[in-house]
Coordinates of C-alpha atoms in Angstrom, one line a residue:
X1 CA 8.8 -0.4 -15.4
X2 CA 6.9 1.9 -13.1
X3 CA 4.5 4.7 -13.7
X4 CA 5.9 6.8 -10.8
X5 CA 9.4 6.9 -9.2
X6 CA 10.2 5.3 -5.9
X7 CA 9.9 7.2 -2.6
X8 CA 12.6 9.7 -1.7
X9 CA 15.6 8.1 0.0
X10 CA 15.9 10.8 2.7
X11 CA 13.2 11.4 5.3
X12 CA 13.2 15.2 4.9
X13 CA 12.6 15.0 1.2
X14 CA 9.8 12.5 1.6
X15 CA 8.1 14.9 4.0
X16 CA 8.5 17.7 1.6
X17 CA 7.1 15.7 -1.3
X18 CA 4.1 14.6 0.8
X19 CA 3.5 18.3 1.8
X20 CA 3.5 19.3 -1.9
X21 CA 1.1 16.5 -2.8
X22 CA -1.3 17.6 -0.1
X23 CA -1.2 21.2 -1.3
X24 CA -1.8 20.1 -4.9
X25 CA -4.7 17.9 -3.7
X26 CA -6.3 20.8 -1.9
X27 CA -6.0 23.0 -5.0
X28 CA -7.8 20.5 -7.1
X29 CA -10.7 20.0 -4.6
X30 CA -12.7 22.9 -5.9
X31 CA -12.8 21.4 -9.4
X32 CA -13.0 17.8 -8.4
X33 CA -16.6 17.4 -9.5
X34 CA -16.4 19.4 -12.7
X35 CA -16.7 17.5 -15.9
X36 CA -13.4 16.8 -17.7
X37 CA -12.9 16.4 -21.5
X38 CA -13.8 13.0 -22.9
X39 CA -12.4 11.8 -26.2
X40 CA -13.0 8.4 -27.8
X41 CA -10.2 7.1 -30.0
X42 CA -9.4 4.0 -32.0
X43 CA -7.2 1.6 -30.0
X44 CA -5.5 -1.8 -30.4
X45 CA -4.2 -3.4 -27.2
X46 CA -0.8 -5.1 -27.6
X47 CA -0.1 -8.8 -27.0
X48 CA 0.4 -10.0 -23.4
X49 CA 4.1 -9.8 -22.4
X50 CA 6.6 -9.7 -19.5
X51 CA 9.1 -6.9 -19.8
X52 CA 12.3 -6.5 -17.8
X53 CA 13.9 -3.1 -17.4
X54 CA 17.2 -1.9 -15.9
X55 CA 16.9 1.2 -13.7
X56 CA 19.4 4.1 -13.5
X57 CA 18.4 6.9 -11.2
X58 CA 19.6 9.9 -9.3
X59 CA 17.6 10.4 -6.0
X60 CA 18.6 13.0 -3.4
X61 CA 22.1 13.2 -4.9
X62 CA 22.6 9.4 -4.8
X63 CA 23.1 7.2 -7.8
X64 CA 20.6 4.3 -7.6
X65 CA 20.6 1.1 -9.7
X66 CA 17.9 -1.5 -9.9
X67 CA 15.5 -3.7 -11.9
X68 CA 11.9 -3.4 -13.0
X69 CA 9.4 -6.1 -14.1
X70 CA 6.2 -5.4 -15.9
X71 CA 3.5 -8.1 -16.5
X72 CA 1.0 -7.0 -19.1
X73 CA -2.0 -9.2 -19.8
X74 CA -4.4 -8.6 -22.7
X75 CA -7.5 -10.6 -21.9
X76 CA -9.5 -9.2 -25.0
X77 CA -12.4 -8.1 -22.8
X78 CA -10.3 -7.4 -19.8
X79 CA -6.8 -6.4 -18.9
X80 CA -4.3 -6.5 -16.1
X81 CA -0.9 -4.9 -15.6
X82 CA 1.5 -5.1 -12.6
X83 CA 4.9 -3.6 -12.0
X84 CA 7.6 -4.4 -9.5
X85 CA 10.7 -2.2 -8.9
X86 CA 13.7 -3.3 -6.9
X87 CA 16.7 -1.2 -6.0
X88 CA 20.2 -2.5 -4.9
X89 CA 20.5 -2.7 -1.1
X90 CA 16.9 -1.7 -0.6
X91 CA 15.1 -4.6 -2.3
X92 CA 11.5 -4.1 -3.4
X93 CA 10.7 -0.4 -3.3
X94 CA 7.5 -0.1 -5.4
X95 CA 4.7 -2.3 -6.5
X96 CA 1.7 -1.2 -8.6
X97 CA -1.2 -2.9 -10.3
X98 CA -4.1 -1.9 -12.6
X99 CA -6.9 -4.1 -13.7
X100 CA -10.3 -3.8 -15.3
X101 CA -12.3 -4.3 -18.4
X102 CA -12.0 -3.2 -22.1
X103 CA -14.8 -1.0 -23.3
X104 CA -15.4 1.4 -26.2
X105 CA -12.7 3.8 -24.9
X106 CA -10.0 1.1 -24.5
X107 CA -8.8 0.2 -21.0
X108 CA -11.5 0.8 -18.3
X109 CA -9.8 0.4 -14.9
X110 CA -11.7 -1.0 -11.9
X111 CA -8.9 -0.7 -9.4
X112 CA -5.4 0.8 -9.2
X113 CA -3.1 -0.2 -6.2
X114 CA 0.2 1.4 -5.3
X115 CA 2.5 0.1 -2.6
X116 CA 5.7 2.1 -1.8
X117 CA 8.6 1.2 0.5
X118 CA 7.6 1.5 4.2
X119 CA 4.1 2.8 3.3
X120 CA 0.6 1.3 3.4
X121 CA -0.8 0.5 0.0
X122 CA -3.2 3.0 -1.6
X123 CA -6.2 2.0 -3.7
X124 CA -8.0 4.1 -6.3
X125 CA -11.4 2.7 -7.3
X126 CA -13.2 3.4 -10.5
X127 CA -16.8 2.8 -9.3
X128 CA -18.9 2.4 -12.5
X129 CA -22.2 2.0 -10.6
X130 CA -21.8 5.4 -8.9
X131 CA -19.8 6.8 -11.9
X132 CA -17.0 8.2 -9.8
X133 CA -13.4 7.8 -8.9
X134 CA -12.5 7.5 -5.2
X135 CA -9.3 7.1 -3.1
X136 CA -8.3 5.5 0.1
X137 CA -5.6 8.1 0.6
X138 CA -8.0 11.1 0.3
X139 CA -11.6 12.2 0.5
X140 CA -11.5 13.4 -3.1
X141 CA -13.8 12.0 -5.8
X142 CA -14.0 12.7 -9.5
X143 CA -16.7 12.0 -12.1
X144 CA -16.3 8.8 -14.2
X145 CA -17.3 9.7 -17.7
X146 CA -15.4 7.3 -19.9
X147 CA -11.8 6.9 -21.0
X148 CA -10.2 7.7 -17.5
X149 CA -6.9 5.9 -16.7
X150 CA -4.6 5.4 -13.8
X151 CA -0.9 6.0 -13.5
X152 CA 0.1 2.4 -14.2
X153 CA -2.4 1.7 -17.0
X154 CA -1.9 5.0 -18.8
X155 CA 1.3 3.8 -20.5
X156 CA -0.5 0.8 -22.0
X157 CA -3.5 2.9 -23.0
X158 CA -1.1 5.2 -24.8
X159 CA 0.5 2.1 -26.5
X160 CA -3.0 0.9 -27.6
X161 CA -3.9 4.3 -29.0
X162 CA -0.5 4.6 -30.8
X163 CA -0.9 1.1 -32.4
X164 CA -4.3 2.1 -33.8
X165 CA -3.2 5.6 -34.9
X166 CA 0.3 5.1 -36.0
X167 CA 0.0 7.5 -39.0
X168 CA -1.1 10.3 -36.6
X169 CA 1.8 9.9 -34.2
X170 CA 3.6 12.7 -35.8
X171 CA 5.9 15.4 -34.2
X172 CA 3.8 18.0 -32.5
X173 CA 0.6 15.9 -32.2
X174 CA -1.0 15.9 -28.8
X175 CA -2.8 13.2 -26.9
X176 CA -4.8 14.0 -23.8
X177 CA -6.0 11.6 -21.1
X178 CA -7.6 12.0 -17.6
X179 CA -5.4 10.2 -15.2
X180 CA -6.0 9.2 -11.6
X181 CA -3.2 8.7 -9.0
X182 CA -3.2 7.6 -5.4
X183 CA -4.9 10.8 -4.1
X184 CA -6.5 12.7 -7.0
X185 CA -6.8 12.9 -10.8
X186 CA -5.9 15.4 -13.5
X187 CA -5.6 15.9 -17.2
X188 CA -2.4 14.6 -18.8
X189 CA -1.2 15.8 -22.2
X190 CA 1.3 13.8 -24.2
X191 CA 3.1 15.4 -27.2
X192 CA 5.0 13.5 -29.8
X193 CA 8.6 14.8 -30.0
X194 CA 9.7 12.7 -33.0
X195 CA 11.6 9.5 -33.9
X196 CA 14.8 8.5 -32.3
X197 CA 17.3 5.6 -32.1
X198 CA 17.4 4.1 -28.6
X199 CA 20.3 1.9 -27.4
X200 CA 19.2 -1.1 -25.4
X201 CA 20.8 -4.5 -24.5
X202 CA 18.8 -5.8 -27.6
X203 CA 20.6 -3.3 -29.8
X204 CA 19.5 0.0 -31.3
X205 CA 15.7 0.4 -31.6
X206 CA 13.7 2.9 -33.6
X207 CA 11.3 4.6 -31.2
X208 CA 8.7 7.3 -31.1
X209 CA 9.5 9.8 -28.3
X210 CA 6.5 11.0 -26.4
X211 CA 6.7 13.7 -23.7
X212 CA 4.4 14.6 -20.9
X213 CA 5.0 17.9 -19.2
X214 CA 3.1 19.3 -16.2
X215 CA 0.7 22.2 -16.7
X216 CA 2.5 25.6 -17.2
X217 CA 1.5 26.8 -13.7
X218 CA 2.6 23.6 -11.9
X219 CA 6.0 22.3 -10.8
X220 CA 5.2 18.7 -11.4
X221 CA 7.0 15.7 -12.8
X222 CA 8.0 15.3 -16.4
X223 CA 7.7 12.0 -18.2
X224 CA 9.4 10.8 -21.4
X225 CA 8.3 7.6 -23.0
X226 CA 9.9 5.9 -26.1
X227 CA 7.6 3.5 -27.9
X228 CA 9.0 0.9 -30.4
X229 CA 6.7 0.5 -33.5
X230 CA 8.5 -2.6 -34.7
X231 CA 8.3 -4.2 -31.2
X232 CA 4.4 -4.0 -30.9
X233 CA 4.9 -0.4 -29.7
X234 CA 6.1 -1.6 -26.3
X235 CA 7.8 1.1 -24.2
X236 CA 11.6 0.6 -24.6
X237 CA 12.6 3.5 -22.3
X238 CA 10.9 5.7 -19.8
X239 CA 12.3 8.7 -17.9
X240 CA 10.7 10.5 -14.9
X241 CA 12.3 13.9 -14.1
X242 CA 11.5 15.9 -11.0
X243 CA 11.7 19.7 -10.8
X244 CA 14.8 19.4 -8.6
X245 CA 16.7 17.4 -11.3
X246 CA 16.3 14.0 -9.7
X247 CA 15.3 11.4 -12.3
X248 CA 14.6 7.7 -12.9
X249 CA 15.4 6.2 -16.2
X250 CA 14.2 2.7 -17.2
X251 CA 15.5 0.9 -20.3
X252 CA 14.2 -2.4 -21.7
X253 CA 16.4 -5.4 -21.1
X254 CA 14.2 -8.1 -22.5
X255 CA 10.6 -8.8 -23.5
X256 CA 8.8 -12.1 -23.6
X257 CA 5.3 -12.4 -25.2
X258 CA 3.0 -14.6 -23.1
X259 CA 0.3 -15.3 -25.6

């Protein structure tokens, strides 16, 4: 599983994507130091586990198949999650990691690292002495107020919140988080769509469908997550959809608890 799709397979589209990211980053610069909403919720981190996913994607008109591995570690007072994505013919195309402590808000990241195919790794640092989020890929910084997440950890913070607030995960309910990526950070809003039956290699699974849409004035990426209440609320499917129709869909093949 990955919190962000692999790099474009065609050079021209990669350049376009980077250009769009730079423009978005510039637009956010004016508000970078403005306070963002902070919300403290009940949470319950899931048991440590290794999860294997099959990947079915359409990128630049090409059908892509692959595998994803997620290692989630619940250390009670600390956490770590790493992801690895492999595509046929290309090999390893994306690696990410998030690690940090557990505080009154839930997961409290210290560092988020992302390594894409043929790119240098990026590091996002949550500096709790200086109370700010910084990036190796940009000069941006954002205030660290409590509850902030990164793009790899956010799925697991959402799982932890859902586990502790199961009765409130009703259709139409909204859950907001401030999420940092490789270059900047922004408010993410997840809305519960409803309950659905998801087909997986393990059989049909009852899941809660949660949807994250970009802000109304932005042409960003959409994210669908299906969480399985009877399987510790682990994510059994994720789908990333770009404005041009390209997508990456990840479906759980197997899960092994490690504690």
